[in-house]
Coordinates of C-alpha atoms and ligand atoms in Angstrom, one line a residue:
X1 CA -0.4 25.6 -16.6
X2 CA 3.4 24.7 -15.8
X3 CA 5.5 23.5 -19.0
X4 CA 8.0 20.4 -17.6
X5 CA 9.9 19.2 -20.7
X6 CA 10.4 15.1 -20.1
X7 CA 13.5 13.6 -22.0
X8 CA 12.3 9.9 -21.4
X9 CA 9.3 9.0 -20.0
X10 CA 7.7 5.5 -19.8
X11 CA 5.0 4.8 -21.1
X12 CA 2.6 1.5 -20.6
X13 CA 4.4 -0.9 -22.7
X14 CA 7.8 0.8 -23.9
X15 CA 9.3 4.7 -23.7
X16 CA 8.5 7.7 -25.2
X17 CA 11.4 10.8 -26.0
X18 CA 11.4 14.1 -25.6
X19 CA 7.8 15.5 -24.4
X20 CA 6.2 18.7 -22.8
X21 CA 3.8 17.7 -20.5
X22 CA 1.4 20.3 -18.9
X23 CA 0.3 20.0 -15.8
X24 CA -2.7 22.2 -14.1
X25 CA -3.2 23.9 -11.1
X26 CA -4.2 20.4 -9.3
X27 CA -1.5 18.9 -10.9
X28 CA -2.8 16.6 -13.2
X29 CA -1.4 15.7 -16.7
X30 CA -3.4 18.0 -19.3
X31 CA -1.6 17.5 -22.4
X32 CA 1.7 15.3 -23.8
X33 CA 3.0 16.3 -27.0
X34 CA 6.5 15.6 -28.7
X35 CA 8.9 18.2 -28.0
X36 CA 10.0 20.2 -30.4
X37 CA 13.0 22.0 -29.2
X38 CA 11.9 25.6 -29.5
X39 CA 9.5 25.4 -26.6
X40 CA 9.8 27.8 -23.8
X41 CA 9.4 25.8 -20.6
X42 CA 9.4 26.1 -16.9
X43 CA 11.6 22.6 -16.2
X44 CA 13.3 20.1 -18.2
X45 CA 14.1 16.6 -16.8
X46 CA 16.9 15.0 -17.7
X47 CA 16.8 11.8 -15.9
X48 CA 14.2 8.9 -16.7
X49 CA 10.9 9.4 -15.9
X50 CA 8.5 6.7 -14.4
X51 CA 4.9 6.5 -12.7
X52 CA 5.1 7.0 -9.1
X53 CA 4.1 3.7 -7.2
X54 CA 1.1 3.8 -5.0
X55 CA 1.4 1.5 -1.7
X56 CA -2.0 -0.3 -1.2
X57 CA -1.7 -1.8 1.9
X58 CA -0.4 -1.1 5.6
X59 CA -0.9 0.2 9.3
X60 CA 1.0 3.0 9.3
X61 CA 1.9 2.7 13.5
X62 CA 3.3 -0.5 12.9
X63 CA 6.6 1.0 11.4
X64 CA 7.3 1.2 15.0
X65 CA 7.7 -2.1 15.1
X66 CA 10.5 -2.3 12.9
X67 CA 13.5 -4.5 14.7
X68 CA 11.4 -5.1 17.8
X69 CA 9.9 -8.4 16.7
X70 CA 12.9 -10.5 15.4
X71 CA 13.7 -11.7 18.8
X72 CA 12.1 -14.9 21.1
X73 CA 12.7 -18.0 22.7
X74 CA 14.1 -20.3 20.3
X75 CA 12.0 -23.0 22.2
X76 CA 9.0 -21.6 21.3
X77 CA 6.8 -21.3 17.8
X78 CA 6.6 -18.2 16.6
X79 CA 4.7 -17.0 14.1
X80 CA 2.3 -14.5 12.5
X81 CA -0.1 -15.1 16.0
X82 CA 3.0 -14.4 18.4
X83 CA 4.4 -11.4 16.2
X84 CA 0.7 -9.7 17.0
X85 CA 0.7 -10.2 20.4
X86 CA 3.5 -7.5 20.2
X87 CA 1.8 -6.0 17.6
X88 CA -1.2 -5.4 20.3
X89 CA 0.9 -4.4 22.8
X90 CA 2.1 -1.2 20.9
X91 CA -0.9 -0.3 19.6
X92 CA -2.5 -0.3 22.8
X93 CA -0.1 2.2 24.3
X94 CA 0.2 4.7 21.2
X95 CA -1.1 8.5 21.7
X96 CA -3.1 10.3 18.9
X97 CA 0.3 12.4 18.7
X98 CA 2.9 9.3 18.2
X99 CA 0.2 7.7 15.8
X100 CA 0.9 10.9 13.7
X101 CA 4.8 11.2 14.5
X102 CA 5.0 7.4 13.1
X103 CA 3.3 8.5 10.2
X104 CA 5.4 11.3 9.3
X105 CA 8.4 9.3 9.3
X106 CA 6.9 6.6 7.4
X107 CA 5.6 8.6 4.9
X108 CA 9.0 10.7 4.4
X109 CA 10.7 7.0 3.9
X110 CA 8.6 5.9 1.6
X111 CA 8.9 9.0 -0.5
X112 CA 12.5 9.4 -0.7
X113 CA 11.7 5.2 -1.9
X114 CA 9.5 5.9 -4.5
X115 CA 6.3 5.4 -3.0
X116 CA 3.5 8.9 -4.0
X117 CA 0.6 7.6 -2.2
X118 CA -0.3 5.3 0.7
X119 CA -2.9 3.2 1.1
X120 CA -3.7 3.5 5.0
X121 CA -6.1 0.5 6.2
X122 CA -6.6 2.1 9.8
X123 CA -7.7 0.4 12.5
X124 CA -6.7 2.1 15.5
X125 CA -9.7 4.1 16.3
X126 CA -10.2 4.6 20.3
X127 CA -9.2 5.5 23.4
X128 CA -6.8 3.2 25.3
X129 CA -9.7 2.2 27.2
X130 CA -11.4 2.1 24.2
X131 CA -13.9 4.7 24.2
X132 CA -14.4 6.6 20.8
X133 CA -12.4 10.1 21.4
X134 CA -14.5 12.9 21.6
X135 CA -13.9 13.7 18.1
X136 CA -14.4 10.3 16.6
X137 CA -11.9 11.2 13.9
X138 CA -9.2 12.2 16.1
X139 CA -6.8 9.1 15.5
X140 CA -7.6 9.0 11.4
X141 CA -7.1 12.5 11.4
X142 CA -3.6 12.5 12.5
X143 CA -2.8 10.4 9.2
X144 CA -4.3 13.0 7.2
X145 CA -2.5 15.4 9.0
X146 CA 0.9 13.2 8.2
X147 CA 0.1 12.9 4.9
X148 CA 0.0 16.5 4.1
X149 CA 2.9 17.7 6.2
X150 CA 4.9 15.4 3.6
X151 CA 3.0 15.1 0.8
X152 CA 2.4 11.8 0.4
X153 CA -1.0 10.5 -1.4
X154 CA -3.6 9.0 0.6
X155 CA -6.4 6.8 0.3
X156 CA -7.4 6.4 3.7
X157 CA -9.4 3.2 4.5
X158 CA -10.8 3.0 8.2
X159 CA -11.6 -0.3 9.2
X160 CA -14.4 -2.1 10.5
X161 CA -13.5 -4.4 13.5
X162 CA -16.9 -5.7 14.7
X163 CA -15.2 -9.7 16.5
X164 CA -12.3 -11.1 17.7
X165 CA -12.7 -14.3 15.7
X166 CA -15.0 -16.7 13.6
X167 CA -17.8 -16.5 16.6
X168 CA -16.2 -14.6 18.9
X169 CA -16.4 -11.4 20.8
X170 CA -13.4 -9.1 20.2
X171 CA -10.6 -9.5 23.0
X172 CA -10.0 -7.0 25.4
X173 CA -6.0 -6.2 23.8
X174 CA -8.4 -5.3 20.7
X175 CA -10.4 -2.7 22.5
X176 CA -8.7 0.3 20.5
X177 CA -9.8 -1.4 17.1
X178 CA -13.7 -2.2 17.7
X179 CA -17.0 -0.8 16.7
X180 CA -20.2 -2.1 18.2
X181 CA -22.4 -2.7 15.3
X182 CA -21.9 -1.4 11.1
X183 CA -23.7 2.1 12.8
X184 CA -21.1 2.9 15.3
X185 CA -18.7 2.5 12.2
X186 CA -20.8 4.4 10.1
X187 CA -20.7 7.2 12.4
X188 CA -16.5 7.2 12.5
X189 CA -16.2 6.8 9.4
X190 CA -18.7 10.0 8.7
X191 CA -16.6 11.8 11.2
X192 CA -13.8 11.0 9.2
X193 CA -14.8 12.3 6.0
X194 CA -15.8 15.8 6.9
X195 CA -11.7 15.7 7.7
X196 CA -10.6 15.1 4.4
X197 CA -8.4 17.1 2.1
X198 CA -9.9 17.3 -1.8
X199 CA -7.0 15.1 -3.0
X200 CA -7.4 12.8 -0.5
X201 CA -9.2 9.7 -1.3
X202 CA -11.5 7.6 1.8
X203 CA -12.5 4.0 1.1
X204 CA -13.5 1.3 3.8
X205 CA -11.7 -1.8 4.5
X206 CA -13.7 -5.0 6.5
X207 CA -10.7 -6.2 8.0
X208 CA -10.9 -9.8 7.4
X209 CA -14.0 -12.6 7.4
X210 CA -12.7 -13.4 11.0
X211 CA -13.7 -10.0 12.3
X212 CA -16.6 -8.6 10.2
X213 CA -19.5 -11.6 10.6
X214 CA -21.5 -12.5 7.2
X215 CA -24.5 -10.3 8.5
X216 CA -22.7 -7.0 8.6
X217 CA -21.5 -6.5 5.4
X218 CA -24.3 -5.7 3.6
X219 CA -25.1 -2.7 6.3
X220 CA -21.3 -1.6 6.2
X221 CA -20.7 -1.8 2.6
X222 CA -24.2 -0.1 1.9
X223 CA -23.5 2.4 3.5
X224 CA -20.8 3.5 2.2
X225 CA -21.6 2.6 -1.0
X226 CA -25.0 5.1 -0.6
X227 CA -22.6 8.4 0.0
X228 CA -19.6 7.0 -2.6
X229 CA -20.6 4.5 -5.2
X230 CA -16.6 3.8 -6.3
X231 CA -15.4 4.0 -2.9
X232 CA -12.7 1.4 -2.4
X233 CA -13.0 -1.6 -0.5
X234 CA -10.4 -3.3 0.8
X235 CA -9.9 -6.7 3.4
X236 CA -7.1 -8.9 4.5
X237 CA -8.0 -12.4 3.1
X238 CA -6.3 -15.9 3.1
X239 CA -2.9 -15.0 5.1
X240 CA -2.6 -17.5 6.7
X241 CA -3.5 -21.1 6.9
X242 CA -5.2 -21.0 9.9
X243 CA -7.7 -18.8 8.6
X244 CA -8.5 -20.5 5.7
X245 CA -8.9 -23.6 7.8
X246 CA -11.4 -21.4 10.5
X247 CA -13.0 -20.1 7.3
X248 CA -14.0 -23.3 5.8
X249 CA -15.4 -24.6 8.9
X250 CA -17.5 -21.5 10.0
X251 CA -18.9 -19.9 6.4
X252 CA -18.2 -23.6 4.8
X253 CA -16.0 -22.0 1.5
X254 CA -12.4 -21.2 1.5
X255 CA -12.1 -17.0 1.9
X256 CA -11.8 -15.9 -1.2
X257 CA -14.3 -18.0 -2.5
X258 CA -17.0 -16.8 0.2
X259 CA -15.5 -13.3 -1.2
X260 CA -16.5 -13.9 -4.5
X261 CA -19.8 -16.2 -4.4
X262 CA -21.4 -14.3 -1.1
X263 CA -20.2 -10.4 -1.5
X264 CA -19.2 -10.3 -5.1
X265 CA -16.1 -8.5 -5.9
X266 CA -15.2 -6.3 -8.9
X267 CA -12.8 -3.5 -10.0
X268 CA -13.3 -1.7 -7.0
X269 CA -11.8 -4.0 -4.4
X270 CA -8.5 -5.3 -3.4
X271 CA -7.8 -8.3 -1.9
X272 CA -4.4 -7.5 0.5
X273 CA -3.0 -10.9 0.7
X274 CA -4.6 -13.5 -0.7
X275 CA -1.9 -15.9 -0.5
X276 CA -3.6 -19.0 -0.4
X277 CA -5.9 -19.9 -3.3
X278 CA -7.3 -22.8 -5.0
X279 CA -7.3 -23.2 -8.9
X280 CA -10.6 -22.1 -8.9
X281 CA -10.2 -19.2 -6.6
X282 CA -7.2 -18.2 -8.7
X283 CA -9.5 -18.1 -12.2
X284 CA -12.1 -16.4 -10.2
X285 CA -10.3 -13.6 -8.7
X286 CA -8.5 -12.9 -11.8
X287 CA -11.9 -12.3 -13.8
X288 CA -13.1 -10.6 -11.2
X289 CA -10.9 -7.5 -12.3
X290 CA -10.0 -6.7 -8.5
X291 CA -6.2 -6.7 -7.5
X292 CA -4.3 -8.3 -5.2
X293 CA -2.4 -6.4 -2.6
X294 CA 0.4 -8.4 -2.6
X295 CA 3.0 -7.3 0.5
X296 CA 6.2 -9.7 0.4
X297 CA 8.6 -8.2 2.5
X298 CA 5.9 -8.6 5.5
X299 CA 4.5 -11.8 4.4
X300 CA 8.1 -13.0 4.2
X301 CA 8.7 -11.6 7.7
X302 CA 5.9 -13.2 9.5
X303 CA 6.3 -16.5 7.3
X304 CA 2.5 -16.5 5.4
X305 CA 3.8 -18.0 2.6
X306 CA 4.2 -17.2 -1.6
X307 CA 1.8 -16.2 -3.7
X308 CA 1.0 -18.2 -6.6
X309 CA 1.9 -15.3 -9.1
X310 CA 2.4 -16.9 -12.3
X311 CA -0.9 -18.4 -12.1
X312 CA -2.6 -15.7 -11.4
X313 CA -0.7 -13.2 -13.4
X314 CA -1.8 -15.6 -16.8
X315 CA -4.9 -15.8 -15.6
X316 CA -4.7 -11.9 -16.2
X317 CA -4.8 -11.6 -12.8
X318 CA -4.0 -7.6 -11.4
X319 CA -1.7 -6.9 -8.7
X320 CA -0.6 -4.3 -6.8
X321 CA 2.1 -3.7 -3.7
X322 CA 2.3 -2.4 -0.2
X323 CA 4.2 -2.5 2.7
X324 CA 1.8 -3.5 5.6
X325 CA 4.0 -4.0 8.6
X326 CA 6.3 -1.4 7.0
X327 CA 9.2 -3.9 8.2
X328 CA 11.1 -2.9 5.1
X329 CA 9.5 0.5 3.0
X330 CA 10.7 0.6 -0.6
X331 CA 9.0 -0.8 -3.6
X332 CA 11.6 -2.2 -5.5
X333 CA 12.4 -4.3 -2.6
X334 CA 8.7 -5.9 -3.2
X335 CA 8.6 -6.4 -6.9
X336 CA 12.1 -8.0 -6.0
X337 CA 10.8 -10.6 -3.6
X338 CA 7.6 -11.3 -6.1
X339 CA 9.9 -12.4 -8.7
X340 CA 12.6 -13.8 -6.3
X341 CA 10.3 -16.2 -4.4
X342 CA 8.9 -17.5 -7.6
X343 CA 12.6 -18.5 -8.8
X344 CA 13.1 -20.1 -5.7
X345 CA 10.0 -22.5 -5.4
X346 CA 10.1 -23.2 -9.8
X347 CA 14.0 -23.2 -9.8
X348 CA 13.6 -20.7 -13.2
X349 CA 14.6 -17.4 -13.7
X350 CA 12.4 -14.3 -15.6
X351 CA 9.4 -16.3 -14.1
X352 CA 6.9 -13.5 -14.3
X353 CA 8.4 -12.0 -17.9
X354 CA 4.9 -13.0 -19.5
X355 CA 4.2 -12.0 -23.0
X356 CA 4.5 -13.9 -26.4
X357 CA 7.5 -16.3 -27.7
X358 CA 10.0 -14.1 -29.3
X359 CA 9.8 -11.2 -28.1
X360 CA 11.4 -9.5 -24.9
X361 CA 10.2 -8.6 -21.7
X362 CA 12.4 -7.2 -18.9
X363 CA 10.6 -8.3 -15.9
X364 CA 11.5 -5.6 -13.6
X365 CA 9.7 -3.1 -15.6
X366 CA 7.0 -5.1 -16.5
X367 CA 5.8 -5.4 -12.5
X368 CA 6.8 -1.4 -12.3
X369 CA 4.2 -1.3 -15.0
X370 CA 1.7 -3.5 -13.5
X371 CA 1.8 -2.7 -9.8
X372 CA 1.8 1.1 -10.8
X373 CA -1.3 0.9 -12.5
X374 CA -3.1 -2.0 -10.4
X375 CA -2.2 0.5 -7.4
X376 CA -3.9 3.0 -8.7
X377 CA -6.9 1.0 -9.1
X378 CA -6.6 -0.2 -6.1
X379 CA -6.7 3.5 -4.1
X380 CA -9.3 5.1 -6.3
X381 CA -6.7 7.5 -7.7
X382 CA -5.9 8.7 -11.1
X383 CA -2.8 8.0 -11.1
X384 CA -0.2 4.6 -11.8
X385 CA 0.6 5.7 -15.4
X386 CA 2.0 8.7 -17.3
X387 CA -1.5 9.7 -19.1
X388 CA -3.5 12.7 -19.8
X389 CA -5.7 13.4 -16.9
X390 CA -3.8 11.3 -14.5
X391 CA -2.0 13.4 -11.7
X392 CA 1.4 13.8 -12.3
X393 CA 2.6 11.0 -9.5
X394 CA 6.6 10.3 -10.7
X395 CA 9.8 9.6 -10.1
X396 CA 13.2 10.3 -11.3
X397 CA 16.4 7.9 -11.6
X398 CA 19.0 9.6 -12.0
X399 CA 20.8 9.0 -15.2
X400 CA 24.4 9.2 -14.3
X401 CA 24.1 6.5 -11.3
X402 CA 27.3 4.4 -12.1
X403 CA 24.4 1.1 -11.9
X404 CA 22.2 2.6 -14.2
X405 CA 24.5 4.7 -16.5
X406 CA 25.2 2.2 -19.7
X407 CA 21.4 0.7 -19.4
X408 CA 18.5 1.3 -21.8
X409 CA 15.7 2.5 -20.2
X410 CA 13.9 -0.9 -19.4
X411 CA 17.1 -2.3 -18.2
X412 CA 17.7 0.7 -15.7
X413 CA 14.2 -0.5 -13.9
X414 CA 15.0 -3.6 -14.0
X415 CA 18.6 -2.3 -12.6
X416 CA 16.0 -0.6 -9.7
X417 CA 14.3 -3.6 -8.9
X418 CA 17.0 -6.0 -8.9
X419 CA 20.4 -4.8 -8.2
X420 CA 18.7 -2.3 -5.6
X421 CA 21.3 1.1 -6.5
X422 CA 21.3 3.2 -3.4
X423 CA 20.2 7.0 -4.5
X424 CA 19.1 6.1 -7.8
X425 CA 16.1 7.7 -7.1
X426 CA 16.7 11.4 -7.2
X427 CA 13.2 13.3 -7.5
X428 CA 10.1 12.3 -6.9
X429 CA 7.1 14.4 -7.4
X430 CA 3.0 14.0 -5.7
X431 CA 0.0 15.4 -7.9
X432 CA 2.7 18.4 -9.7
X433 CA 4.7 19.0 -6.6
X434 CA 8.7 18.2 -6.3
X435 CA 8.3 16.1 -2.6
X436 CA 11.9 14.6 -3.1
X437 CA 14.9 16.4 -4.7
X438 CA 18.0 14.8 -4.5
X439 CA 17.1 12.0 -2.5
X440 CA 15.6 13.7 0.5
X441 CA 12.8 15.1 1.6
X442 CA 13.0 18.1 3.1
X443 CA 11.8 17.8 6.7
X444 CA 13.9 14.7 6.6
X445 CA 15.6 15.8 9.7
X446 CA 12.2 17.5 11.6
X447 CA 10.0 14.3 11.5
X448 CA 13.2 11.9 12.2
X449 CA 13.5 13.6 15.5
X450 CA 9.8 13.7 16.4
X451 CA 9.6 9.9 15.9
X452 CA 12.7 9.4 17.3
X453 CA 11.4 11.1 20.6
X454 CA 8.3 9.0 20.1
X455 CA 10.2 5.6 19.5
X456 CA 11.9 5.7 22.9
X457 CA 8.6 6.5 24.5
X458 CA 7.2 3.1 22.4
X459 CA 10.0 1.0 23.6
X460 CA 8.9 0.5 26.8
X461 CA 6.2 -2.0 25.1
X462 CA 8.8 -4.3 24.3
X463 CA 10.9 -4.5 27.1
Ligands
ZN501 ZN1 -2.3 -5.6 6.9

């Protein structure tokens, strides 16, 4: 057991003083008691302490992307379907070891952010010819490998790609992503599993209603389901209008409510997404006890539109963040933009502070609180909270950061989330082990140069 003495911790509503956690040899939480001062220990913290957040949602490879898609002809439309045409083009030219130097780089950013696990919905399976690799595994096994150079926590969720469209066959650009029938994908995603570490998690994520057809869920999710009862599940649903409109008039009911009425949904799933909903929908998915995957930064970037997040967050609705595209890889950034976007369509401010009259909520903490633990949930992990028998997932601020120096604790968070203090985070810790001190990582420098020798190869896809 390691002793780490915690001066001020948060807890899920308000802040505890000084504590001694113990963690074990997996690094999970085993005990929390008050300190009291006489305690011989192997670490004291003097900075505050909050639940690391777990990112639900993103392609890891598309962090390539990153300033390579804000350029077009201004006599053209573009939007989400023109931004994927890109999209395609780098995917289809990635090698299993760029796929795995993207990943690196990605995952040491979103540590040193404040992210301590990833959710990874990976759909890049084949060949560029798309053939399966001789080891079917070889592509999802370089994000493993990614994630435990750095550190990161997974919950890898390989994707089932099975049509191009409502009633279509999948395009040839989308030859990389596709599995013949729910079989084939069984078979990778077997392949797959023998590869995992024991603290990594392995889930399975239909990619959307558009390319998994009505017929094969049952097969996919069953089969899954008969190795790993909890497994997670997650889909991309109701981005973009255009789906919901192809939606309606292929399965007759918007997306989310096929989700619910024809599949059934419950704690175990996460909708990433699921921007456009009905009243009904809204009431539906919120008693359903899945989360949301909400992503703002990319859905801002490729113009999907806001989620309706008061409605659904009194509804008791759970949400959680991630990062999709990547475009922009820090969390605070995303609980910014949830809250912002609100104030700018209701013209109000401390939209989302929800609680009763008279009392106090500081909104930036409140969504640390909720997207930590609806993360969690979301990946399968015990984790998203400072609790016994939770891994010991955290981060640091640092306490004399000029921004954060005169601020109770809630105010520092919302401080975080708001006013966005460069280097505020100073340590972050995955499952008992220090991955950040002092605001880097420590193959900062080795990864940066391996993706940087990968991006110029990538380049070439945008030219
Ligand atoms: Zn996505």
């Amino acid at each position: 057991m390691r002793k780490l003495r915690c001066e001020r911790w948060m807890r899920g509503s308000g802040w505890d003083g000084p504590s001694i956690f113990e963690l074990d040899e997996a690094g999970r939480i085993a005990s929390i008691t008050p300190a009291r001062g006489d305690e011989t220990v192997d670490e004291t913290i003097d900075g505050l302490v909050l639940p690391g957040m777990p990112n639900v949602h993103g392609h890891a490879f598309q962090r390539a992307l990153a300033g390579f898609v804000e350029d077009g002809d201004p006599g053209a439309h573009d939007s989400f379907w023109t931004w994927r045409t890109r999209m395609y083009r780098l995917a289809l030219q990635l090698a299993p070891e760029d796929v795995e130097a993207i990943a690196a780089q990605l995952y040491v950013e979103a540590l040193e952010a404040g992210y301590t696990s990833m959710g990874e919905f990976h759909y890049v399976h084949h060949d560029p010819e798309g053939r399966p690799y001789a080891d079917r595994a070889e592509l999802a096994a370089r994000i493993l490998a990614a994630a435990a150079e750095t550190g990161v926590g997974l919950c890898l969720l390989p994707v089932p790609y099975l049509a191009g469209g409502f009633d279509q066959p999948p395009r040839p650009e989308q030859r990389r992503f596709v599995h013949a029938d729910p079989d084939d994908f069984l078979e990778t995603w077997a392949a797959i599993r023998a590869r995992l570490a024991p603290d990594q998690r392995l889930g399975i994520a239909p990619h959307s209603l558009r390319a998994v057809p009505p017929e094969a869920w049952a097969p996919l999710l069953g089969g899954v389901r008969a190795v790993d009862p909890d497994a997670p599940i997650h889909v991309h649903a109701a981005e973009q209008t255009a789906e919901v409109e192809a939606c309606l008039g292929r399965l007759g009911a918007r997306p989310v409510r096929w989700l619910l009425d024809t599949i059934g949904v419950d704690a175990r799933w996460c909708l990433v997404h699921a921007t456009h909903l009905d009243g009904g929908e809204i009431e539906g998915l919120a008693r359903s006890e899945a989360v949301v995957g909400l992503c703002p930064t990319t859905e801002a970037n490729l113009g999907d539109g806001i989620f309706p997040a008061e409605a659904f967050l009194r509804a008791g609705g759970r949400v959680a963040i991630g990062s999709d595209s990547h475009v922009i890889v820090d969390p605070a950034e995303e609980l910014r933009l949830i809250e912002m976007a609100q104030r700018l369509i209701t013209r109000r401010r401390l939209v989302l502070a929800l609680g009763p009259a008279g009392t106090r909520v500081h909104v930036g903490a409140a969504l640390w609180r909720a997207a930590a633990r609806g993360g969690a949930q979301a990946l399968g992990l015990p984790a998203g909270a400072l609790e016994v028998g939770h891994r010991a997932d955290l981060i640091v601020l640092d306490p004399s950061h000029p921004h954060l120096v005169a601020h109770g604790p809630d105010a520092a968070v919302d401080a975080l989330v708001f006013a966005g203090p460069r280097g505020a985070i100073r340590d972050v810790m995955v499952a008992g082990r220090w991955r950040v001190r002092g605001g880097r990582h420590p193959a900062r420098e080795a990864v940066a140069s391996r993706y940087a020798a990968c991006l110029r190869r990538c380049a070439a896809a945008f030219d």
